mmCIF file of C-alpha atoms and ligand atoms in Angstrom:
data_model
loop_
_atom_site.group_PDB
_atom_site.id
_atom_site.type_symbol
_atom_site.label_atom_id
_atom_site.label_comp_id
_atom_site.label_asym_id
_atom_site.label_seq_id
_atom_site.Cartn_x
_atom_site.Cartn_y
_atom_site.Cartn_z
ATOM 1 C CA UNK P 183 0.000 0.000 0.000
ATOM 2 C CA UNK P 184 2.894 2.498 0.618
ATOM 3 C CA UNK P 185 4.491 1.987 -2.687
ATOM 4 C CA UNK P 186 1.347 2.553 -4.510
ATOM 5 C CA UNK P 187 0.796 5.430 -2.408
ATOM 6 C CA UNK P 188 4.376 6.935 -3.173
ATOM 7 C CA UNK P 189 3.778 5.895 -6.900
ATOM 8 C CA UNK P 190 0.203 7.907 -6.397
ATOM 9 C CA UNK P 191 2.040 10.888 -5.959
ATOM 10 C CA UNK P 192 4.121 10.672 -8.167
ATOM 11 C CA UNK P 193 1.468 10.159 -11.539
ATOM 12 C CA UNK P 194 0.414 13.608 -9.722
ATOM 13 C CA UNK P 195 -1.703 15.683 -12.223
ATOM 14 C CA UNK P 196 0.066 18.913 -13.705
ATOM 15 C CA UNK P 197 -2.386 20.818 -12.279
ATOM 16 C CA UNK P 198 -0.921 19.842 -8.724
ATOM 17 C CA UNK P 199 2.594 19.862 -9.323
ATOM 18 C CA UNK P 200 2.817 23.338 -8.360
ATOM 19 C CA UNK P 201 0.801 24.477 -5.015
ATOM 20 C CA UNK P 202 -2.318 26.199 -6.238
ATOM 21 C CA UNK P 203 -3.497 29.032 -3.662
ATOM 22 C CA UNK P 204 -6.138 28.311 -1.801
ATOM 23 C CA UNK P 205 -8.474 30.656 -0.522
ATOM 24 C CA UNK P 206 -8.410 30.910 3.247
ATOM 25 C CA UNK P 207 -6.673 27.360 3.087
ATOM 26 C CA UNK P 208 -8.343 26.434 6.748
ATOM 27 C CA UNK P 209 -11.456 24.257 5.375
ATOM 28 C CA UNK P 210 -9.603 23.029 1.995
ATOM 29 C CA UNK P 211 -10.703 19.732 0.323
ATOM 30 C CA UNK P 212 -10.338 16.231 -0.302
ATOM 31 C CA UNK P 213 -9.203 14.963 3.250
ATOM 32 C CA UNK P 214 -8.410 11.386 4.688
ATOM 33 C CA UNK P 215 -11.630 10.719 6.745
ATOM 34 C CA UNK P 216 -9.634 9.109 10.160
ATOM 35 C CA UNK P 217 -12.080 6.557 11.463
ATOM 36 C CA UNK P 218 -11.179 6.917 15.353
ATOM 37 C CA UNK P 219 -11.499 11.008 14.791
ATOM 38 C CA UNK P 220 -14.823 11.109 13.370
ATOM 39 C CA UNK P 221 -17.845 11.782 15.678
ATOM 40 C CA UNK P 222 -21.501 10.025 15.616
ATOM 41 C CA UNK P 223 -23.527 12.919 15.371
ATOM 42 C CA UNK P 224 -27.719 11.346 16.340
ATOM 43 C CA UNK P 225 -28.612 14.974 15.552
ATOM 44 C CA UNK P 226 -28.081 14.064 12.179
ATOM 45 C CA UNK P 227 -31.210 13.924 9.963
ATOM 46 C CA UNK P 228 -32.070 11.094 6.744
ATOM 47 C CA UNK P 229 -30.824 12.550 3.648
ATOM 48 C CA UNK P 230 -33.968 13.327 1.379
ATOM 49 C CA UNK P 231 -32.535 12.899 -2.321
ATOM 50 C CA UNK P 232 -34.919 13.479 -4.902
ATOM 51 C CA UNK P 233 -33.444 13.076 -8.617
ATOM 52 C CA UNK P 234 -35.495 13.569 -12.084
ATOM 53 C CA UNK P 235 -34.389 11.954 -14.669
ATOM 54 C CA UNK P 236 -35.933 14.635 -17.079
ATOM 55 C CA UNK P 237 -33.808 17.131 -15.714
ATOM 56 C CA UNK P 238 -31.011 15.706 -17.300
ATOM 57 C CA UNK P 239 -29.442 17.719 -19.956
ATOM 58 C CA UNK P 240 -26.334 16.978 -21.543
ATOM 59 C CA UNK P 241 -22.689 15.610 -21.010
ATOM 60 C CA UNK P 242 -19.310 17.463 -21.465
ATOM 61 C CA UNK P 243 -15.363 17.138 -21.392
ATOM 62 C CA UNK P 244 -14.233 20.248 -19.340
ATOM 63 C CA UNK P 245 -10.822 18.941 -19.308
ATOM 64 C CA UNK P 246 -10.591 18.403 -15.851
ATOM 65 C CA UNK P 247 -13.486 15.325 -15.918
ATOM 66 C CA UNK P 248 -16.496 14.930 -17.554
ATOM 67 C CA UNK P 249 -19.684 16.255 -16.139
ATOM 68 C CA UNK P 250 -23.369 15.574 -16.683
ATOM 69 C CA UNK P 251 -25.270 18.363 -16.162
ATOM 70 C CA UNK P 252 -28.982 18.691 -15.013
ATOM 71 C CA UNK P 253 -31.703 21.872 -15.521
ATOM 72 C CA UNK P 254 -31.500 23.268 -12.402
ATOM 73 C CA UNK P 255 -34.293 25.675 -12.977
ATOM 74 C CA UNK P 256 -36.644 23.838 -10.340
ATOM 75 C CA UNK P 257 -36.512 22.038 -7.306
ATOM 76 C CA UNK P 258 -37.157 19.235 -9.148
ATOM 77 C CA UNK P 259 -33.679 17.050 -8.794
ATOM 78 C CA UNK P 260 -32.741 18.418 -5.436
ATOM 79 C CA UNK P 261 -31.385 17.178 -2.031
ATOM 80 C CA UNK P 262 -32.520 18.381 1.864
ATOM 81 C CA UNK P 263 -32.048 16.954 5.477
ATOM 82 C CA UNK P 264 -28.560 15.366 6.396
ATOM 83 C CA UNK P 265 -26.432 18.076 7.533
ATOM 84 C CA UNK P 266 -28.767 20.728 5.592
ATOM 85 C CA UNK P 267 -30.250 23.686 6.809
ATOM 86 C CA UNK P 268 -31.756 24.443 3.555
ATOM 87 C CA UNK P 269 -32.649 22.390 0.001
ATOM 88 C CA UNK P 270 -30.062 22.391 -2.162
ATOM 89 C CA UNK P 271 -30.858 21.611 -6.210
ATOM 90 C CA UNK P 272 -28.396 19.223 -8.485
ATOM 91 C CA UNK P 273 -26.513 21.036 -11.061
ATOM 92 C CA UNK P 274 -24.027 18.294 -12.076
ATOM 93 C CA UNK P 275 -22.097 15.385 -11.599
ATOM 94 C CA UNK P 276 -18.726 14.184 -12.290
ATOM 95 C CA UNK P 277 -16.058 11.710 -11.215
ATOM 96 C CA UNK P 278 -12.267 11.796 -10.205
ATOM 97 C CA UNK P 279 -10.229 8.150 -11.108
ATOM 98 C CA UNK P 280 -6.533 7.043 -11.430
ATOM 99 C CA UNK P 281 -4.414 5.706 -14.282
ATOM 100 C CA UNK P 282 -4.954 2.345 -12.775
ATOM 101 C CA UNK P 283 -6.913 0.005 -9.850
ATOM 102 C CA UNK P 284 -4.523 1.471 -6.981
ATOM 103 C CA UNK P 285 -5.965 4.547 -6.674
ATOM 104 C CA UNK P 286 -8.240 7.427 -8.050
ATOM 105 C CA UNK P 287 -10.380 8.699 -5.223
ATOM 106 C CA UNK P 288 -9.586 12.221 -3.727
ATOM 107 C CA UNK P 289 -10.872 11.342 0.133
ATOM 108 C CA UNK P 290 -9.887 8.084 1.464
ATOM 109 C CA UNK P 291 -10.949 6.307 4.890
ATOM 110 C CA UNK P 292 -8.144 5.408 7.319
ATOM 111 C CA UNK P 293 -5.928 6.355 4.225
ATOM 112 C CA UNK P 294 -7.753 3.524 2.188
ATOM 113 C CA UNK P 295 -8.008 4.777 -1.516
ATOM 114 C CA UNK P 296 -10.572 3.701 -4.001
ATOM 115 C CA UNK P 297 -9.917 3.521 -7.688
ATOM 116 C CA UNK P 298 -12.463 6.037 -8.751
ATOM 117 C CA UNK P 299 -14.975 8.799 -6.428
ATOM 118 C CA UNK P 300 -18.104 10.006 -7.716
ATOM 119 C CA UNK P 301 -19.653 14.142 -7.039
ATOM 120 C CA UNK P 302 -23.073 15.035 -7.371
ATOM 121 C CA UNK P 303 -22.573 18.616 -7.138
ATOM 122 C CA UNK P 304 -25.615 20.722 -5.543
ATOM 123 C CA UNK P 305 -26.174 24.217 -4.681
ATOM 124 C CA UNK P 306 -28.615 25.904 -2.299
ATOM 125 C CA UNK P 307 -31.145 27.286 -4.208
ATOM 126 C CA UNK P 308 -33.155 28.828 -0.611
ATOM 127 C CA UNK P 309 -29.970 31.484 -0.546
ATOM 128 C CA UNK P 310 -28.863 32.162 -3.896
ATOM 129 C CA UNK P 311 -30.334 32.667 -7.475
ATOM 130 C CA UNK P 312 -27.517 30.684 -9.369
ATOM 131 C CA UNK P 313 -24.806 28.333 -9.144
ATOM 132 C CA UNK P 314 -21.994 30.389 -9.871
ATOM 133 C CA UNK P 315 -23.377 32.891 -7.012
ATOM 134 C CA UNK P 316 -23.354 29.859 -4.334
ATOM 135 C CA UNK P 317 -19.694 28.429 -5.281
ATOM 136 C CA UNK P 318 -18.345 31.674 -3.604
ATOM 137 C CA UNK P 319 -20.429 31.453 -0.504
ATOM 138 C CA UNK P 320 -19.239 29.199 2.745
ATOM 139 C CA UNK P 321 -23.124 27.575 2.283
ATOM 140 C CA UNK P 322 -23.289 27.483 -1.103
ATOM 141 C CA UNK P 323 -22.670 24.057 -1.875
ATOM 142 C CA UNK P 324 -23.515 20.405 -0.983
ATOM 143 C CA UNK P 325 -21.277 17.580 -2.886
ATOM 144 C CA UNK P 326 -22.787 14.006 -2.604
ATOM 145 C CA UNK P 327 -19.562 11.516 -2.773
ATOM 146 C CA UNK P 328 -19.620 7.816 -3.797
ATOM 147 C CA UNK P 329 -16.809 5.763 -3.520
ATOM 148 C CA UNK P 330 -16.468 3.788 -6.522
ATOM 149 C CA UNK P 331 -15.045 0.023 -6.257
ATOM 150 C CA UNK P 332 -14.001 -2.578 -8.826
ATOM 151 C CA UNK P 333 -16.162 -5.605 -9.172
ATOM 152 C CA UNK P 334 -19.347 -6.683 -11.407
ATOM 153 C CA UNK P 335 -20.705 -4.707 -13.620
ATOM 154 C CA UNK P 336 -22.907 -1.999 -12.897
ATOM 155 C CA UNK P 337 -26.226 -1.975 -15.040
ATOM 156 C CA UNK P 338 -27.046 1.798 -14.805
ATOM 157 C CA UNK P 339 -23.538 3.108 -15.455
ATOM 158 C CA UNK P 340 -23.266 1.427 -18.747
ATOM 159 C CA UNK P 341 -25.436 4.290 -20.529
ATOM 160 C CA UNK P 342 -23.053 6.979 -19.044
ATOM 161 C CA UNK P 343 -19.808 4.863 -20.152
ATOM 162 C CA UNK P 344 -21.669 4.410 -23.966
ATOM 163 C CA UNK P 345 -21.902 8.154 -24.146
ATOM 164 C CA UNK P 346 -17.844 8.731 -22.801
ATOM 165 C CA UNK P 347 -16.252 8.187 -26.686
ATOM 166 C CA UNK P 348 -18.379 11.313 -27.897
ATOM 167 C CA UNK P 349 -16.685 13.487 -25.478
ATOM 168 C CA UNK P 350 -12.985 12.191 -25.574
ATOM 169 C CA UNK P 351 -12.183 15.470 -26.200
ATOM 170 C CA UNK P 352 -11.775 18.553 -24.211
ATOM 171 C CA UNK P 353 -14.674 20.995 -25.007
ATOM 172 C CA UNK P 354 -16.727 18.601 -26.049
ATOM 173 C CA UNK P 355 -20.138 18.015 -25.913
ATOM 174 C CA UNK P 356 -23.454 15.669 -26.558
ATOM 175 C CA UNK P 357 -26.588 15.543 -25.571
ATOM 176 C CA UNK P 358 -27.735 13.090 -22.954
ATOM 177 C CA UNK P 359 -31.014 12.524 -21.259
ATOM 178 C CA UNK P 360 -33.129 10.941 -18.998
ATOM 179 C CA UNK P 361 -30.918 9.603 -16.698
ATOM 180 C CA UNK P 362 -31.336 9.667 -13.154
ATOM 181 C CA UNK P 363 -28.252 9.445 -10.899
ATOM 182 C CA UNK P 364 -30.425 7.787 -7.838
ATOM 183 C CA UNK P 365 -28.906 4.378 -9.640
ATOM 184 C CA UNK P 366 -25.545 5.231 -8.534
ATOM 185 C CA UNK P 367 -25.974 5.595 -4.816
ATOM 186 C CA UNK P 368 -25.579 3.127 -1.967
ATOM 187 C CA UNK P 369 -28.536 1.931 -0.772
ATOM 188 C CA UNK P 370 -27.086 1.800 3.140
ATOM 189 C CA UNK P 371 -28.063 5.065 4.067
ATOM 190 C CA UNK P 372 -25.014 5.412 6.402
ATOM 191 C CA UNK P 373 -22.330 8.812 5.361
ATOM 192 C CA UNK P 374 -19.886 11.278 6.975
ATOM 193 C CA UNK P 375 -19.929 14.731 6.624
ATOM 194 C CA UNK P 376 -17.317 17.573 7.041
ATOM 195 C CA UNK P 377 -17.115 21.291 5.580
ATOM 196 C CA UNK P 378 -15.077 21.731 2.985
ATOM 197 C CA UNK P 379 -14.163 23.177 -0.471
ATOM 198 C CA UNK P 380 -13.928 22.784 -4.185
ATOM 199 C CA UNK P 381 -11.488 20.065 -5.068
ATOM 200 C CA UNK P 382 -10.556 22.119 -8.391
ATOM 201 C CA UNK P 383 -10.304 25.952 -8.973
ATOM 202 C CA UNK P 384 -11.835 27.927 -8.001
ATOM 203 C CA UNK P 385 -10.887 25.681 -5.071
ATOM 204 C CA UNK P 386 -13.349 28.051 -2.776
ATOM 205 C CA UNK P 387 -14.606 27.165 0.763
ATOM 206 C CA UNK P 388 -17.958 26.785 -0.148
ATOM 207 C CA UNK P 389 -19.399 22.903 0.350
ATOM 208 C CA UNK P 390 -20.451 20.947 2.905
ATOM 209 C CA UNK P 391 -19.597 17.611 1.783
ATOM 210 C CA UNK P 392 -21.466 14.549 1.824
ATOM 211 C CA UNK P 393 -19.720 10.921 1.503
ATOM 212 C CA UNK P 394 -21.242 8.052 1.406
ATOM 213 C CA UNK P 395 -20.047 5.333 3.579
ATOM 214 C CA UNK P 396 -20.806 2.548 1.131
ATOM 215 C CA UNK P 397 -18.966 1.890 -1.968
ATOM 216 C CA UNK P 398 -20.416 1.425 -5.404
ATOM 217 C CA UNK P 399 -19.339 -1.407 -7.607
ATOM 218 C CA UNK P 400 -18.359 -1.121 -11.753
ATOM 219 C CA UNK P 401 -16.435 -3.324 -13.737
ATOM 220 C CA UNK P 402 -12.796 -2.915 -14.442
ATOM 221 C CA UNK P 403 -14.082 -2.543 -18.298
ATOM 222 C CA UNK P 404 -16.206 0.618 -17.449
ATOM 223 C CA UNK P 405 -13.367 2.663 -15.635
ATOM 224 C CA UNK P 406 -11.394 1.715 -18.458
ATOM 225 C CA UNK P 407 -13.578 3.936 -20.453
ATOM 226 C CA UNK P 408 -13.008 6.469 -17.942
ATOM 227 C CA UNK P 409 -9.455 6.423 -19.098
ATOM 228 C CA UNK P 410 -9.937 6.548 -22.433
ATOM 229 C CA UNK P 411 -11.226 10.237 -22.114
ATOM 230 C CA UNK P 412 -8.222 12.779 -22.897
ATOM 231 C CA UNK P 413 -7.463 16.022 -21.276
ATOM 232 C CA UNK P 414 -6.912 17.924 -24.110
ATOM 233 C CA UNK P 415 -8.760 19.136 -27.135
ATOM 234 C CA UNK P 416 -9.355 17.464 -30.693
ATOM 235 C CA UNK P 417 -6.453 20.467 -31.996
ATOM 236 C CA UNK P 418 -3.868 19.975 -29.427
ATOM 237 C CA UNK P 419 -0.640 18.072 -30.899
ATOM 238 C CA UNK P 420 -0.380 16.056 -27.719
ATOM 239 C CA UNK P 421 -3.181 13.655 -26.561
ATOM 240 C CA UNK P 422 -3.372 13.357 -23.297
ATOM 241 C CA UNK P 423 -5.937 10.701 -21.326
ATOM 242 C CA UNK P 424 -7.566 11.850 -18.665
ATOM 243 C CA UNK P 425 -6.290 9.976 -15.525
ATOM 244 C CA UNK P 426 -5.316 10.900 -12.265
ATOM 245 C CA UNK P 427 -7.698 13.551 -12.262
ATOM 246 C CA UNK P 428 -7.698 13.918 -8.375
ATOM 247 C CA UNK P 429 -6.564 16.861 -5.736
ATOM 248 C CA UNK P 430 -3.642 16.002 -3.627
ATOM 249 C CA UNK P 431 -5.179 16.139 -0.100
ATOM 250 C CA UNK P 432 -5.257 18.925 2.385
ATOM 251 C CA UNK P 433 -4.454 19.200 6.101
ATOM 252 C CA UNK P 434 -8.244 18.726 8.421
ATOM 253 C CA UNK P 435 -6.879 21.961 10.583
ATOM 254 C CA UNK P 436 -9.651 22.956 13.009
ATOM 255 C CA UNK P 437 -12.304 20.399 11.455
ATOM 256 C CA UNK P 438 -14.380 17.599 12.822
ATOM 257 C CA UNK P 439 -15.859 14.911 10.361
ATOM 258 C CA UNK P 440 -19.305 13.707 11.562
ATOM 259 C CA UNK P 441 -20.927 10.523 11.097
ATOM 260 C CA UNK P 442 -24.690 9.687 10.767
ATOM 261 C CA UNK P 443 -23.749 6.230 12.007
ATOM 262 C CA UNK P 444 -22.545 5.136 15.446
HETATM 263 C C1 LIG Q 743 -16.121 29.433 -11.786
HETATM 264 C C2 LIG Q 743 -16.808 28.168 -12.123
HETATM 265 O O1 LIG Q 743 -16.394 27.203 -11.141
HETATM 266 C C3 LIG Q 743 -16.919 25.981 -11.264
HETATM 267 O O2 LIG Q 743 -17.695 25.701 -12.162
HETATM 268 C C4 LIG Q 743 -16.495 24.999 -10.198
HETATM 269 C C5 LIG Q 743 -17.191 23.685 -10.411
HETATM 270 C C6 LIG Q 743 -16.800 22.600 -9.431
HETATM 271 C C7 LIG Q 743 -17.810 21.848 -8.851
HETATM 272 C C8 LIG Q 743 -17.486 20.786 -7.990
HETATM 273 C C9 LIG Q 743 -16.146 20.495 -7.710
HETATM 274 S S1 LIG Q 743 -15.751 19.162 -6.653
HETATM 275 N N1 LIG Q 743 -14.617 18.258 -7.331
HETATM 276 O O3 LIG Q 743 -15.206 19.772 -5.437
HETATM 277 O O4 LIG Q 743 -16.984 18.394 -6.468
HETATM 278 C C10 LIG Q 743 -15.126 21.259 -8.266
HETATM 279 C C11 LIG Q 743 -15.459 22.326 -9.139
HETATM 280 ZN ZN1 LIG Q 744 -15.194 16.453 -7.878
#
């Protein structure tokens, strides 16, 4: 485990080979969620997820990931309770993975890694008007994370992974509908929950994060696909595949994670 976590660092993405400022840099994100640290919380509420599959728009390389983005218009895709104070409405989600099986996720349990993490991205639509208002606001955002796993094949994903070849590309993107991401959680309703920030720039201290205790499971053929995606656009001389697409993590400071379990 230590060698793949030295090798980990050092497949580090450009992006992080240089330290990026961070904003404040006292509630920065991903973190290693320590096990013995973390603190039952029985205040904690059910999360209420609500997804619409006819809310779903279209999917796009943005050259850090790809996302798939959802009308967030309405209330109708939207999540409340947990941690909330207020309802907070799905804009998009996306995934972070590695080049291989080793690793991929940005926050890890008792330093365990898992190949690939899954954010369903929501902002809270009782304080703000849009999303790009709410990612500079210490409420703003709530990010759902799913560990992913390798193991049988997962039935819902494979429409996602069909789509992944038309947006190899940076900058591009396709259509896609009529998905609904409820597919891809755990069913155990157990998660921890911290406050955080943006994993990418604008890296601001704006979510309160969400992570699902249970794992997912997809077959070592769909991440593959993940891989396949490139960083860089159809014109750029140098393909690059998308891998390794995850923040290096940051120090917990002053924080406490919660859990909803005991
Ligand atoms: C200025 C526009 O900024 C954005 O669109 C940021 C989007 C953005 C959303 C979520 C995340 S993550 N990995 O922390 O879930 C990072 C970045
Ligand atoms: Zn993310």
């Amino acid at each position: 485990a230590t060698c793949a976590y030295k090798l980990r660092h050092e497949q580090m993405h450009p992006l992080w080979q240089t330290p990026v400022e961070a904003p404040g840099g006292n509630r920065q994100s991903p973190i290693n969620i320590h096990l013995r640290d973390s603190i039952f919380d029985p205040t904690l509420q059910p999360l209420s997820i609500r997804y619409d599959a006819r809310t779903c728009r279209q999917i796009w390389n943005n050259g850090y990931s790809f996302l798939v983005e959802y009308d967030d218009s309405t209330n109708k895709s939207r999540i409340c309770g947990g941690p909330l104070v207020d309802h907070y409405r799905l804009s998009q989600f996306h995934f972070h993975w590695g080049e291989n099986n080793l690793w991929g996720s940005e926050h890890t349990v008792d330093s365990k890694v898992y190949p690939a993490e899954l954010h369903l991205v929501h902002w809270n639509a009782a304080k703000y008007t849009k999303f790009e208002e709410a990612i500079m606001e210490n409420n703003g955002l709530a990010v759902l994370a799913v560990f992913l796993k390798v193991g049988k094949r997962h039935e819902g994903l494979q429409k996602l992974v069909d789509a992944l070849p038309a947006v190899r590309h940076k900058d591009s993107v396709v259509e896609f509908t009529n998905f609904d991401p409820t597919c891809m959680l755990p069913t155990c309703p157990d998660y921890w929950t911290y406050e955080g920030s943006l994993t990418t720039p604008p890296l601001t201290e704006s979510v309160s994060w969400i992570i699902k205790k249970r794992p997912i499971e997809v077959s070592h053929d769909q991440l593959a696909v993940f891989r396949s995606l490139l960083f860089t656009s159809a014109d750029e001389q140098e393909q690059k595949s998308m891998v390794n697409n995850f923040r290096p993590q940051q120090p917990l400071m002053n924080r406490t994670v919660r859990s909803s379990f005991s």
